[in-house]
Coordinates of C-alpha atoms in Angstrom, one line a residue:
M666 CA -76.3 13.3 -51.2
S667 CA -75.5 10.4 -49.0
V668 CA -74.4 10.8 -45.4
A669 CA -71.4 8.9 -44.3
K670 CA -72.1 6.4 -41.5
A671 CA -70.7 7.5 -38.2
H672 CA -68.0 5.3 -36.7
R673 CA -69.5 3.0 -34.1
P674 CA -67.2 2.3 -31.1
P675 CA -66.9 -1.3 -30.0
D676 CA -69.4 -2.5 -27.5
P677 CA -68.0 -2.1 -23.9
S678 CA -67.4 -5.2 -21.9
P679 CA -70.5 -6.3 -20.1
V680 CA -70.8 -5.1 -16.5
P681 CA -70.1 -8.1 -14.2
S682 CA -72.8 -9.3 -11.9
E683 CA -72.4 -8.5 -8.2
A684 CA -71.8 -12.2 -7.5
A685 CA -69.0 -12.2 -10.0
R686 CA -67.4 -9.1 -8.5
L687 CA -67.4 -10.6 -5.0
A688 CA -66.1 -14.0 -6.3
E689 CA -63.4 -12.2 -8.2
A690 CA -62.3 -10.4 -5.0
L691 CA -62.4 -13.6 -2.9
I692 CA -60.3 -15.4 -5.4
F693 CA -57.8 -12.6 -5.7
C694 CA -57.4 -12.2 -1.9
A695 CA -57.3 -16.0 -1.1
P696 CA -53.8 -17.1 0.0
A697 CA -54.4 -20.5 -1.8
P698 CA -56.8 -21.7 -4.5
I699 CA -60.4 -21.3 -3.3
T700 CA -62.9 -24.1 -3.7
E701 CA -66.4 -23.9 -5.1
A702 CA -67.7 -24.9 -1.6
D703 CA -65.9 -21.9 0.0
L704 CA -67.2 -19.6 -2.7
A705 CA -70.8 -20.9 -2.3
A706 CA -70.6 -20.2 1.5
R707 CA -69.5 -16.6 0.9
L708 CA -71.8 -15.8 -2.1
G709 CA -75.0 -16.9 -0.4
A710 CA -77.6 -19.6 -0.9
G711 CA -79.0 -20.0 -4.4
T712 CA -75.9 -18.6 -6.2
D713 CA -75.0 -20.6 -9.3
V714 CA -71.2 -20.8 -8.5
P715 CA -70.2 -22.6 -11.7
A716 CA -72.0 -19.9 -13.8
V717 CA -70.3 -17.2 -11.8
L718 CA -66.9 -18.8 -12.4
A719 CA -67.6 -19.2 -16.1
E720 CA -68.5 -15.5 -16.2
I721 CA -65.2 -14.6 -14.6
A722 CA -63.3 -17.0 -16.9
R723 CA -64.8 -15.4 -20.0
A724 CA -64.0 -11.9 -18.8
Y725 CA -60.3 -12.8 -18.2
A726 CA -59.8 -15.1 -21.2
P727 CA -58.2 -12.4 -23.4
R728 CA -56.2 -10.8 -20.7
G729 CA -52.7 -11.4 -19.2
I730 CA -54.3 -13.0 -16.1
T731 CA -56.6 -16.0 -16.4
L732 CA -58.8 -18.0 -14.1
A733 CA -57.4 -21.5 -13.6
R734 CA -58.2 -24.6 -11.7
S735 CA -55.5 -25.6 -9.3
A736 CA -55.3 -27.9 -6.3
G737 CA -59.0 -28.6 -6.3
G738 CA -59.9 -24.9 -6.4
Y739 CA -59.6 -21.7 -8.4
A740 CA -56.9 -19.1 -8.6
F741 CA -55.7 -16.3 -11.0
R742 CA -52.6 -17.2 -13.0
T743 CA -50.6 -15.5 -15.7
A744 CA -51.7 -16.4 -19.2
P745 CA -49.6 -19.5 -20.4
D746 CA -48.6 -17.8 -23.7
L747 CA -46.9 -15.0 -21.8
A748 CA -44.6 -17.3 -19.9
P749 CA -41.5 -16.8 -22.2
A750 CA -41.7 -13.0 -21.7
L751 CA -41.9 -13.3 -17.9
R752 CA -38.9 -15.6 -17.4
G753 CA -36.0 -14.1 -15.6
G754 CA -37.9 -11.6 -13.5
A755 CA -38.4 -13.7 -10.4
P756 CA -35.6 -14.7 -7.9
E757 CA -34.1 -18.1 -8.5
P758 CA -36.0 -20.6 -6.3
R759 CA -34.1 -22.9 -3.9
R760 CA -33.0 -26.0 -5.8
L761 CA -33.8 -29.4 -4.3
S762 CA -31.0 -32.0 -4.2
R763 CA -31.3 -35.1 -6.4
A764 CA -32.1 -37.1 -3.3
A765 CA -34.9 -34.7 -2.3
L766 CA -36.3 -34.7 -5.9
E767 CA -36.3 -38.5 -6.0
T768 CA -38.0 -38.7 -2.6
L769 CA -40.6 -36.1 -3.7
A770 CA -41.4 -38.1 -6.9
I771 CA -41.7 -41.3 -4.9
V772 CA -44.0 -39.7 -2.4
A773 CA -46.1 -38.1 -5.2
Y774 CA -46.6 -41.3 -7.2
H775 CA -46.6 -43.9 -4.4
Q776 CA -48.6 -42.1 -1.6
P777 CA -49.4 -43.1 1.0
V778 CA -45.8 -44.3 1.4
T779 CA -43.6 -44.9 4.5
R780 CA -39.9 -44.1 4.8
A781 CA -39.0 -47.7 4.6
E782 CA -40.9 -48.0 1.3
I783 CA -39.2 -44.9 0.0
E784 CA -35.8 -46.5 0.8
E785 CA -36.8 -49.8 -0.9
I786 CA -37.9 -48.0 -4.1
R787 CA -34.8 -45.8 -4.2
G788 CA -32.5 -48.6 -3.2
V789 CA -30.6 -46.4 -0.8
T790 CA -31.1 -45.0 2.7
T791 CA -33.2 -41.8 2.8
S792 CA -31.7 -39.1 4.9
K793 CA -33.8 -37.4 7.5
G794 CA -32.7 -34.1 5.9
S795 CA -34.4 -34.8 2.6
L796 CA -37.8 -35.5 4.2
D797 CA -37.4 -32.6 6.6
L798 CA -36.7 -30.3 3.7
L799 CA -39.8 -31.5 1.8
L800 CA -41.9 -31.0 4.9
E801 CA -40.5 -27.5 5.3
T802 CA -41.4 -26.5 1.7
G803 CA -44.9 -27.5 2.5
W804 CA -45.0 -30.0 -0.4
V805 CA -45.1 -33.2 1.7
R806 CA -47.2 -33.9 4.8
L807 CA -47.6 -36.6 7.4
R808 CA -50.7 -38.5 6.2
G809 CA -51.2 -41.0 8.9
R810 CA -49.8 -44.2 10.4
R811 CA -50.0 -47.8 9.1
R812 CA -51.8 -50.4 11.1
T813 CA -48.7 -52.6 11.2
P814 CA -46.1 -53.3 13.9
G815 CA -44.3 -50.1 14.8
R816 CA -47.1 -47.9 13.3
P817 CA -44.8 -46.3 10.6
V818 CA -45.7 -42.8 9.4
T819 CA -47.1 -42.5 5.9
Y820 CA -46.3 -39.5 3.7
G821 CA -48.2 -37.7 1.0
T822 CA -48.3 -34.5 -1.0
T823 CA -50.1 -31.3 0.0
P824 CA -52.4 -28.8 -1.8
A825 CA -49.3 -26.5 -1.9
F826 CA -47.5 -29.2 -4.0
L827 CA -50.4 -29.3 -6.4
D828 CA -50.6 -25.5 -6.6
H829 CA -46.8 -25.1 -7.3
F830 CA -46.8 -27.7 -10.1
D831 CA -50.2 -26.4 -11.5
L832 CA -52.1 -29.7 -10.9
D833 CA -55.7 -29.9 -9.9
A834 CA -55.4 -33.3 -8.3
V835 CA -52.7 -36.0 -7.8
S836 CA -54.4 -38.0 -10.6
D837 CA -53.2 -35.2 -13.0
L838 CA -49.6 -36.3 -12.5
P839 CA -48.1 -37.3 -15.9
G840 CA -48.5 -40.9 -16.8
L841 CA -46.0 -43.2 -18.6
D842 CA -46.6 -41.8 -22.1
E843 CA -46.3 -38.2 -20.9
L844 CA -43.1 -39.0 -19.0
K845 CA -41.7 -40.6 -22.2
G846 CA -42.7 -37.5 -24.2
L847 CA -41.0 -35.2 -21.8
G848 CA -37.8 -37.3 -22.1
L849 CA -37.9 -38.3 -18.4
I850 CA -38.0 -42.0 -19.3
E851 CA -35.7 -43.3 -22.0
G852 CA -34.6 -46.7 -23.3
R853 CA -36.3 -50.1 -23.0
L854 CA -38.4 -50.6 -19.9
P855 CA -38.7 -53.9 -18.0
A856 CA -41.7 -56.0 -18.9
G857 CA -44.8 -55.1 -16.9
F858 CA -43.3 -51.7 -15.9
R859 CA -46.0 -49.2 -15.0
V860 CA -46.3 -45.8 -13.5
P861 CA -48.3 -45.9 -10.2
Q862 CA -51.7 -44.2 -9.9
P863 CA -51.4 -42.1 -6.7
S864 CA -54.4 -41.5 -4.4
D865 CA -54.9 -38.9 -1.8
G866 CA -57.7 -40.9 -0.1
A867 CA -57.2 -42.8 3.1
E868 CA -56.1 -46.4 2.7
A869 CA -57.8 -49.3 4.4
D870 CA -54.7 -49.9 6.6
E871 CA -54.0 -46.3 7.4
D872 CA -55.1 -44.2 10.3
P873 CA -55.2 -40.3 9.9
S874 CA -52.2 -38.6 11.5
D875 CA -52.5 -36.7 14.7
D876 CA -49.2 -34.9 14.0
P877 CA -49.5 -31.2 13.1
P878 CA -49.2 -30.7 9.3
G879 CA -47.2 -28.1 7.6
P880 CA -43.6 -26.7 7.8
G881 CA -41.5 -27.4 10.8
G882 CA -43.2 -30.6 11.9
G883 CA -40.0 -32.6 11.4
V884 CA -39.7 -36.3 10.5
P885 CA -40.7 -38.6 13.3
D886 CA -38.0 -40.9 14.5

């Protein structure tokens, strides 16, 4: 008489390493995406940080929370496929005016850019309020000053901007083909039209700013 095979329960999830547990806690508690360098400093010499991150990513891959690269670091984010089910639960964010949105786009793609250059690109005067609002949101910062007469201030985006728009670096901003695909650019474009390639590195004619970064700094006169 044959004996029926006993049902074998599924193998439990592998126990995470101590390094992965600590890294998981550090990422979870960090107020902003945490970099590999910061993790290496906390995990100790000799720790294979990429392997630890890969271990965490594998563990979270089938869950509702995943490990994602953002703003040059790592953070936990809700799984992209769950986005439709999560809409409507959060309070409506403050909407930017059209002028502020245009200014933000110009800063993002043309950085480092001065206020005069923003006005030249937009074709209209940029109000101090628009730049003040973008500085208050923490998405725009004072980058430096041009080595030209008057020493105009240059503006650029911040890690908070990258984090909010789920970008790892400014080079991940959508290019011309992507913008067309999103329906943001329509019709025939002028010959030679191109989307600028932004850079967050210091320019040859730019000195780092001594002005305090972050909200509340205000736009220099």
